[in-house]
Short mmCIF file of C-alpha atoms in Angstrom, two decimals:
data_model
loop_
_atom_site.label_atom_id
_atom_site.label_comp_id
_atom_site.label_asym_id
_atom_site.label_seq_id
_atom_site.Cartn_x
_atom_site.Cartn_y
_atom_site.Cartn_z
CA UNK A 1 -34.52 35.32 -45.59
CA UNK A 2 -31.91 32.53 -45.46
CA UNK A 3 -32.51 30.02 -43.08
CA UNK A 4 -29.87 29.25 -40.71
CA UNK A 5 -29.14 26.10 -42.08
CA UNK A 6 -28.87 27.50 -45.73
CA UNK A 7 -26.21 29.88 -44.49
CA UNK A 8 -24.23 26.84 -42.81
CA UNK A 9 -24.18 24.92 -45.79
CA UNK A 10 -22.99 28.24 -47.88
CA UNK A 11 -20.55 28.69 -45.30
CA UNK A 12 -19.12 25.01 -45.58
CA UNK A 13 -18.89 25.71 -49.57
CA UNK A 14 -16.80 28.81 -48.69
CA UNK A 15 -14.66 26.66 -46.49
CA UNK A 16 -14.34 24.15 -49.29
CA UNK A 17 -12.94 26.82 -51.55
CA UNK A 18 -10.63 28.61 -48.92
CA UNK A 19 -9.32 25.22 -48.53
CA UNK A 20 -8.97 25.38 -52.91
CA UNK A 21 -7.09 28.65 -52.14
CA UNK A 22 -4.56 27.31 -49.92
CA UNK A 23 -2.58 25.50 -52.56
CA UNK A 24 0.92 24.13 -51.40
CA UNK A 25 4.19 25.35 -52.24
CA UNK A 26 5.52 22.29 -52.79
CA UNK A 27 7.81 21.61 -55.57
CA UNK A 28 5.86 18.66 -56.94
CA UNK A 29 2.68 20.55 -56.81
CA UNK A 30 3.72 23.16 -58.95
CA UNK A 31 3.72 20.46 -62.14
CA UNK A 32 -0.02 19.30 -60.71
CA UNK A 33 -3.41 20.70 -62.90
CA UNK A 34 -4.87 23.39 -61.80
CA UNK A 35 -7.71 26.26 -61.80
CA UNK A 36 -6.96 28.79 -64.25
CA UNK A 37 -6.71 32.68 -64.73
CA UNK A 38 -7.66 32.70 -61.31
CA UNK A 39 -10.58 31.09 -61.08
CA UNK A 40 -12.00 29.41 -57.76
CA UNK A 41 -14.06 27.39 -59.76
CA UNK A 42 -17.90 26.45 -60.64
CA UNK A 43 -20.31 27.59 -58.12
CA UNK A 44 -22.95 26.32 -60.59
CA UNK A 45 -22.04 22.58 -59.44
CA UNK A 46 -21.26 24.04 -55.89
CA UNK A 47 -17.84 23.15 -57.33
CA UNK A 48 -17.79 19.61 -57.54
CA UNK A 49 -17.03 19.85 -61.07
CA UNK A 50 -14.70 22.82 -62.24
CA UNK A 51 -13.67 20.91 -65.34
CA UNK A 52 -14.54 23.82 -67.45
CA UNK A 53 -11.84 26.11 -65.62
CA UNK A 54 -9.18 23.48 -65.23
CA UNK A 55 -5.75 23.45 -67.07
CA UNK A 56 -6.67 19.41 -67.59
CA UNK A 57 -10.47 20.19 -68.12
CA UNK A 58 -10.59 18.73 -71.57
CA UNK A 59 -9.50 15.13 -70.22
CA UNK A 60 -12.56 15.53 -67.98
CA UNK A 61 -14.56 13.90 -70.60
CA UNK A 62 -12.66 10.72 -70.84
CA UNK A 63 -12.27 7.75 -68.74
CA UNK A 64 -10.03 7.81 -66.43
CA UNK A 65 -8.11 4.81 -67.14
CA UNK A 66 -7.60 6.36 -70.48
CA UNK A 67 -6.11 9.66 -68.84
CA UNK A 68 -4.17 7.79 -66.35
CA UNK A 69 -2.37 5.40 -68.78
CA UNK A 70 -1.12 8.05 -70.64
CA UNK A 71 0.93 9.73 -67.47
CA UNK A 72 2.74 6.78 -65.97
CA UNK A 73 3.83 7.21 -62.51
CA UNK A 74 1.51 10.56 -61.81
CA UNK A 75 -0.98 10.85 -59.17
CA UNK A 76 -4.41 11.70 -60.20
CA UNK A 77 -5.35 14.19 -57.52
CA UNK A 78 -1.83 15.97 -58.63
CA UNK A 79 -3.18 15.75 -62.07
CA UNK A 80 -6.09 16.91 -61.63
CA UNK A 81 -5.90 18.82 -58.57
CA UNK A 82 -8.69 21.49 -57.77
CA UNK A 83 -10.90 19.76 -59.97
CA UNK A 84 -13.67 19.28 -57.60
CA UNK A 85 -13.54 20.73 -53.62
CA UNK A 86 -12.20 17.81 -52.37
CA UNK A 87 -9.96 17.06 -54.88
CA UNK A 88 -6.38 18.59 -53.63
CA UNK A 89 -3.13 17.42 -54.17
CA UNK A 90 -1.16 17.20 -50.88
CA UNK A 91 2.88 15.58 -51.52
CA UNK A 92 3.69 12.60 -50.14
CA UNK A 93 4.48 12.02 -46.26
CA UNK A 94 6.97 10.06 -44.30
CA UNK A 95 5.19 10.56 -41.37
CA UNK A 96 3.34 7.51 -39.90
CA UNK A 97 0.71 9.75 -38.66
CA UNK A 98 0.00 11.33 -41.65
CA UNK A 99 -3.11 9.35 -42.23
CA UNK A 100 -4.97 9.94 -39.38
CA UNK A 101 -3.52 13.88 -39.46
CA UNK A 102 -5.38 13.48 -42.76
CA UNK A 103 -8.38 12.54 -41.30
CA UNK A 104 -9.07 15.08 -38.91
CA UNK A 105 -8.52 17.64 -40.82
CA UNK A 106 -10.94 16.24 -43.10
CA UNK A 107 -13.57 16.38 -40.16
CA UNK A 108 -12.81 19.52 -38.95
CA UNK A 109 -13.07 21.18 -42.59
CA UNK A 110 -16.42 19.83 -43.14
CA UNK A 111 -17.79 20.93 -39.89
CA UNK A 112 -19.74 24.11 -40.14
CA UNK A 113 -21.09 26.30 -37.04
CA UNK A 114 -24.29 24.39 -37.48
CA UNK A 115 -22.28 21.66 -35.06
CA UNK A 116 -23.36 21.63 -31.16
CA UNK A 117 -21.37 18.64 -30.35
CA UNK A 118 -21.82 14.65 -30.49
CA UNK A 119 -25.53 12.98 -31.05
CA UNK A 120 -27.17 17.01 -31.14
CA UNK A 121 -28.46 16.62 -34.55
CA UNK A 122 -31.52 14.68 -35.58
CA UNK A 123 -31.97 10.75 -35.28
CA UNK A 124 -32.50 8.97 -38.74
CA UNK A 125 -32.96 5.89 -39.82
CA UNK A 126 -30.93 4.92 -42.87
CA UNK A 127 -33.10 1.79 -44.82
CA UNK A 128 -29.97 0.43 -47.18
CA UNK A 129 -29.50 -3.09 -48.29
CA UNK A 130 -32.67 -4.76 -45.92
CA UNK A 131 -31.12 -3.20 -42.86
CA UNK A 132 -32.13 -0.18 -41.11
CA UNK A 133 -29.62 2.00 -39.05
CA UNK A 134 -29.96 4.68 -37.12
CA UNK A 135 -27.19 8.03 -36.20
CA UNK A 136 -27.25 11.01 -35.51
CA UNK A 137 -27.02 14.31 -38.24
CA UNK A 138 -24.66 16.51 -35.97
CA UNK A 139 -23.71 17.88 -39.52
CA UNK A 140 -25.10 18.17 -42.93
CA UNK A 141 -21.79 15.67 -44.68
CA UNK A 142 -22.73 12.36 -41.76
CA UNK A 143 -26.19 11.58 -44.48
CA UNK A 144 -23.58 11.11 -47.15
CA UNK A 145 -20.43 10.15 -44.81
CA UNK A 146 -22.16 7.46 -42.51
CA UNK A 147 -23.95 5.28 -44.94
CA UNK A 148 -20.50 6.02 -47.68
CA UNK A 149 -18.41 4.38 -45.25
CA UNK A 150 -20.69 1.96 -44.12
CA UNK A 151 -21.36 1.02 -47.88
CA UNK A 152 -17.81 0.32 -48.28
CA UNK A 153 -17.64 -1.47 -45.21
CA UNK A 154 -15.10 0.37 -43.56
CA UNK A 155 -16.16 1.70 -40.62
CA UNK A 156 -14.51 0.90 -37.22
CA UNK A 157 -16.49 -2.55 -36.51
CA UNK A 158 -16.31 -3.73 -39.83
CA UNK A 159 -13.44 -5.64 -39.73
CA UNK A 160 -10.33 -3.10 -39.49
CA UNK A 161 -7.98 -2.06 -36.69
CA UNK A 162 -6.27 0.61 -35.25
CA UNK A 163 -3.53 -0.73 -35.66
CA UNK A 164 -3.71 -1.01 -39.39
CA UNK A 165 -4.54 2.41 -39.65
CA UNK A 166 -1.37 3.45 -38.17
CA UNK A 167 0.59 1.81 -40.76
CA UNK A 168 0.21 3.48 -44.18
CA UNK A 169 2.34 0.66 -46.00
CA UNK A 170 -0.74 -1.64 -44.71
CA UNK A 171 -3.53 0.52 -44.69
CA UNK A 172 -2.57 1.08 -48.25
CA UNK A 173 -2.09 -2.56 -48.86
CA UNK A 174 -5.80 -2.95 -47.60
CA UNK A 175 -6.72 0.17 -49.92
CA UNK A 176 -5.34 -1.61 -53.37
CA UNK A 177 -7.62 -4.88 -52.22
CA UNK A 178 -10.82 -2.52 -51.69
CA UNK A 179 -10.12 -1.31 -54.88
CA UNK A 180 -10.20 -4.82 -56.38
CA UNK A 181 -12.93 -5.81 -54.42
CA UNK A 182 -15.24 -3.14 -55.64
CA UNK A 183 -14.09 -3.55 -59.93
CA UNK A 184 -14.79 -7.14 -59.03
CA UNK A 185 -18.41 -7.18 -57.88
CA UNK A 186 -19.11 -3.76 -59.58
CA UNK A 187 -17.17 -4.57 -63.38
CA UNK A 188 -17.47 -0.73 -64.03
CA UNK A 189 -17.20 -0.19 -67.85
CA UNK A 190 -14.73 2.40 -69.35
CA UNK A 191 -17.68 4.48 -69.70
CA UNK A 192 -18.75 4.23 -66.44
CA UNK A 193 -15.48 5.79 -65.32
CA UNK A 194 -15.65 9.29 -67.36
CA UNK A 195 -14.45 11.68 -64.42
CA UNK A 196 -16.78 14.61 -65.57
CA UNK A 197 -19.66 12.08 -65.12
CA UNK A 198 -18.57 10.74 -61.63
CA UNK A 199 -17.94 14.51 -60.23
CA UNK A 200 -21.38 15.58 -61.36
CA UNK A 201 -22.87 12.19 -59.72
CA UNK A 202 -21.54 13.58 -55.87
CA UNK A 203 -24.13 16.16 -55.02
CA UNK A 204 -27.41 13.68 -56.32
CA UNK A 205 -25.58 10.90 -54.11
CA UNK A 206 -26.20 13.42 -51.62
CA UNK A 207 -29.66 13.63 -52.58
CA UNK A 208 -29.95 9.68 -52.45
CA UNK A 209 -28.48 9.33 -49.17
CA UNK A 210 -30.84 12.04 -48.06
CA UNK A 211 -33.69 9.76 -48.92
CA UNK A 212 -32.67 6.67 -47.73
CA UNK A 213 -32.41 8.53 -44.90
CA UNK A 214 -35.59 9.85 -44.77
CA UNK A 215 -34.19 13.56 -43.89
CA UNK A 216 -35.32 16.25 -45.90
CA UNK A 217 -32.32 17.79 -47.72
CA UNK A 218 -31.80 21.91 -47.32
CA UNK A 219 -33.58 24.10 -49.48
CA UNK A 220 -30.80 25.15 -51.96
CA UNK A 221 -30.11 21.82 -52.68
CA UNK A 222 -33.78 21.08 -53.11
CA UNK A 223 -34.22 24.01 -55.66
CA UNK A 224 -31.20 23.48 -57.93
CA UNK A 225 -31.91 21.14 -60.58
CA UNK A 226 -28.15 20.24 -60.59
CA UNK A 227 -28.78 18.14 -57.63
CA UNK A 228 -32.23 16.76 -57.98
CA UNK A 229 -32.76 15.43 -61.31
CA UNK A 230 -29.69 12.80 -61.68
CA UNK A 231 -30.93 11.91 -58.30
CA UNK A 232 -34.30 11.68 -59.30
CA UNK A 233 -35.21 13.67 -56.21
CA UNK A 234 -38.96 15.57 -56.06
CA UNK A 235 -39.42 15.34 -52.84
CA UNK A 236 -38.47 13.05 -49.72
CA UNK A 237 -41.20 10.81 -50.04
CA UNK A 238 -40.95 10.51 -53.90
CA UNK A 239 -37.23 10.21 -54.34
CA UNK A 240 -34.84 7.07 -55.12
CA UNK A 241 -32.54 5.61 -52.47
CA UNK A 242 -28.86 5.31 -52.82
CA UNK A 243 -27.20 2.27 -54.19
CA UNK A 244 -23.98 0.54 -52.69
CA UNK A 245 -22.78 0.87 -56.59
CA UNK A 246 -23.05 4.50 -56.68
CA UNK A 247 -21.00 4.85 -53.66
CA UNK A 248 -18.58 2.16 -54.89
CA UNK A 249 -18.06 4.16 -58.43
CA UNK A 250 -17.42 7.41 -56.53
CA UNK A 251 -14.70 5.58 -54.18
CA UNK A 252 -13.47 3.96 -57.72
CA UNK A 253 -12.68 6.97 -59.01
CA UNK A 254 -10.28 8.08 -56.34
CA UNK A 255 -8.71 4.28 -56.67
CA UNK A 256 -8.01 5.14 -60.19
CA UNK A 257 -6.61 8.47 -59.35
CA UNK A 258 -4.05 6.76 -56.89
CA UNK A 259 -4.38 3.97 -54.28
CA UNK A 260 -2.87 6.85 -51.99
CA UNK A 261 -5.95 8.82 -52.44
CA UNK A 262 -8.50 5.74 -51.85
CA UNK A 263 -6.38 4.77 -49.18
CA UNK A 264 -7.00 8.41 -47.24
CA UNK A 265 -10.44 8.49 -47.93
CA UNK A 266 -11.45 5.20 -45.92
CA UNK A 267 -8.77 6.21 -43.50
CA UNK A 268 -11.03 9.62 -42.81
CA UNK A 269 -14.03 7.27 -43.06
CA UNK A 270 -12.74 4.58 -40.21
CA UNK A 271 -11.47 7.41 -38.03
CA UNK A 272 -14.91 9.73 -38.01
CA UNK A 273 -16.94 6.82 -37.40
CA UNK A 274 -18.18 3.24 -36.17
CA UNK A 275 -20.80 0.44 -35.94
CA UNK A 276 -22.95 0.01 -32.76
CA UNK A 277 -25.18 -2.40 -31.51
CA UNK A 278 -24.65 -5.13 -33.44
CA UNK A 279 -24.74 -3.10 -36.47
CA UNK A 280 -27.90 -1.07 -35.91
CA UNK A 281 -26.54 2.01 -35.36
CA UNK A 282 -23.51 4.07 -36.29
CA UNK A 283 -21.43 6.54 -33.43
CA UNK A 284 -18.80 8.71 -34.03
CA UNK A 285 -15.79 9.80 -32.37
CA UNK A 286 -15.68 9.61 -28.73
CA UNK A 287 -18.45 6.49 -28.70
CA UNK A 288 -15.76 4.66 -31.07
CA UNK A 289 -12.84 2.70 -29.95
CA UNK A 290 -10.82 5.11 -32.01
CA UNK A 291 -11.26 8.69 -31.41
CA UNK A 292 -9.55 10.77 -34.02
CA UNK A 293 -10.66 14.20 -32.17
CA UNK A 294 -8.20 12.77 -29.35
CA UNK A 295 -5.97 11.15 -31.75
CA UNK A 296 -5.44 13.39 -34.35
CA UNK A 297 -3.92 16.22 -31.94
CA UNK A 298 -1.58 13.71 -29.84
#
């Protein structure tokens, strides 16, 4: 029979694609790429990669700066929207709040009935970089989430504000220079930046940030070959631990796809989380300065 946790992590897949299903009505959306002849995409790659169904699929295969050049002016996710789960084109916002809005709906679409409530889930110990750091699994997406964030250094504690997050014109200023940052110390190549490649690298980052964890990942993810053998996963004492480059490539990808979309995905990373005792360990929500379960629904 399926264990419990298998059927939470099917039912946060199913929430992934209800959230595909709800595509706006926006004017400017109708123009974005999109999943065709009805299609909800490729449960084969637990659809992180529904190139083969997409009205853009064959530019899946390039590099993105190639794509990108060649539609001046577009946004990537609006280009390629429905590509992968969490890949969705939403218009732009006037609203000031709309980043942290963002953000919590982020959490609260990830979050599966397997969540009891803060620091319920197991203790780990993340071993990245020479440093060990310990949280709390309340849900299956904090192995990837927590070290992603922390990898990127942009968790509360690392160096933003509040503040800054409550300015978009800023936060995205401070997006554009992460960007930089990371094509500076990282030089991807062009064919480093293929999108195909990067979509089908998300699940064995999972994988890797399960082991550097030292947290056993769920069955189905175990069994499907999809997932283990990029990450070079056999078992969680003979696996391979994530790299800050891996991380950095998959938060490229979303820079080349439009600062705005970097820009909300460290925004959803600074909001859900921060770092503790003097960087040993990482909290979320209500044990941060910034709570965006409080702040999100002011």
């Amino acid at each position: 029979a399926e264990s419990t946790c298998d059927q939470d992590l099917s039912i946060s897949f199913l929430q992934k694609q209800h959230l595909l299903d709800l595509r706006t009505e926006a004017p400017e959306a109708r123009e974005c790429g999109h999943l065709m002849n009805g299609s909800v995409g490729d449960p084969a790659t637990f659809y992180n990669n529904n190139c083969k169904y997409h009205s853009h699929g064959d530019e899946c295969a390039r590099p993105i700066p190639d794509v990108m050049a060649e539609h001046p002016g577009m946004d990537g996710f609006c280009y390629f929207s429905e590509v992968a789960m969490y890949i969705s084109y939403s218009p732009p916002s006037n609203d000031p709040r709309s980043l942290i809005k963002g953000a919590l709906n982020g959490v609260m679409g990830l979050r599966t009935p397997a969540y009891k409530g803060l620091n319920t889930g197991p203790l780990v110990t993340f071993h990245h970089d020479g440093k060990a750091i310990t949280s709390h699994m309340d849900s299956e997406n904090y192995v990837y989430d927590d070290l992603y964030g922390y990898s990127l250094g942009v968790l509360q504690g690392q160096g933003r504000t509040v503040e800054q997050l409550k300015d978009p014109a800023v936060w995205n200023d401070l997006a554009r220079a992460k960007c930089e940052e990371l094509q500076q110390i990282h030089q991807f190549t062009n064919d480093e930046l293929v999108l195909g490649d990067i979509l089908d690298m998300n699940l064995p980052i999972m994988a890797m940030s399960h082991c550097s964890a030292g947290w056993e990942m769920l069955p189905v993810m175990r069994a499907n070959p999809y997932v283990t053998e990029k990450a070079e996963y056999h078992s969680i004492t003979d696996c391979k631990n994530v790299t800050d480059r891996e991380y950095a490539r998959h938060h490229y990808m979303k820079c080349l796809l439009g600062i705005n979309n970097a820009a909300s995905d460290t925004a959803y990373l600074f909001a859900r989380a921060c770092l503790l005792d003097g960087g040993s360990r990482i909290g979320h929500f209500s044990e941060c300065p910034f709570d965006v379960e409080v702040e999100g629904v002011l």
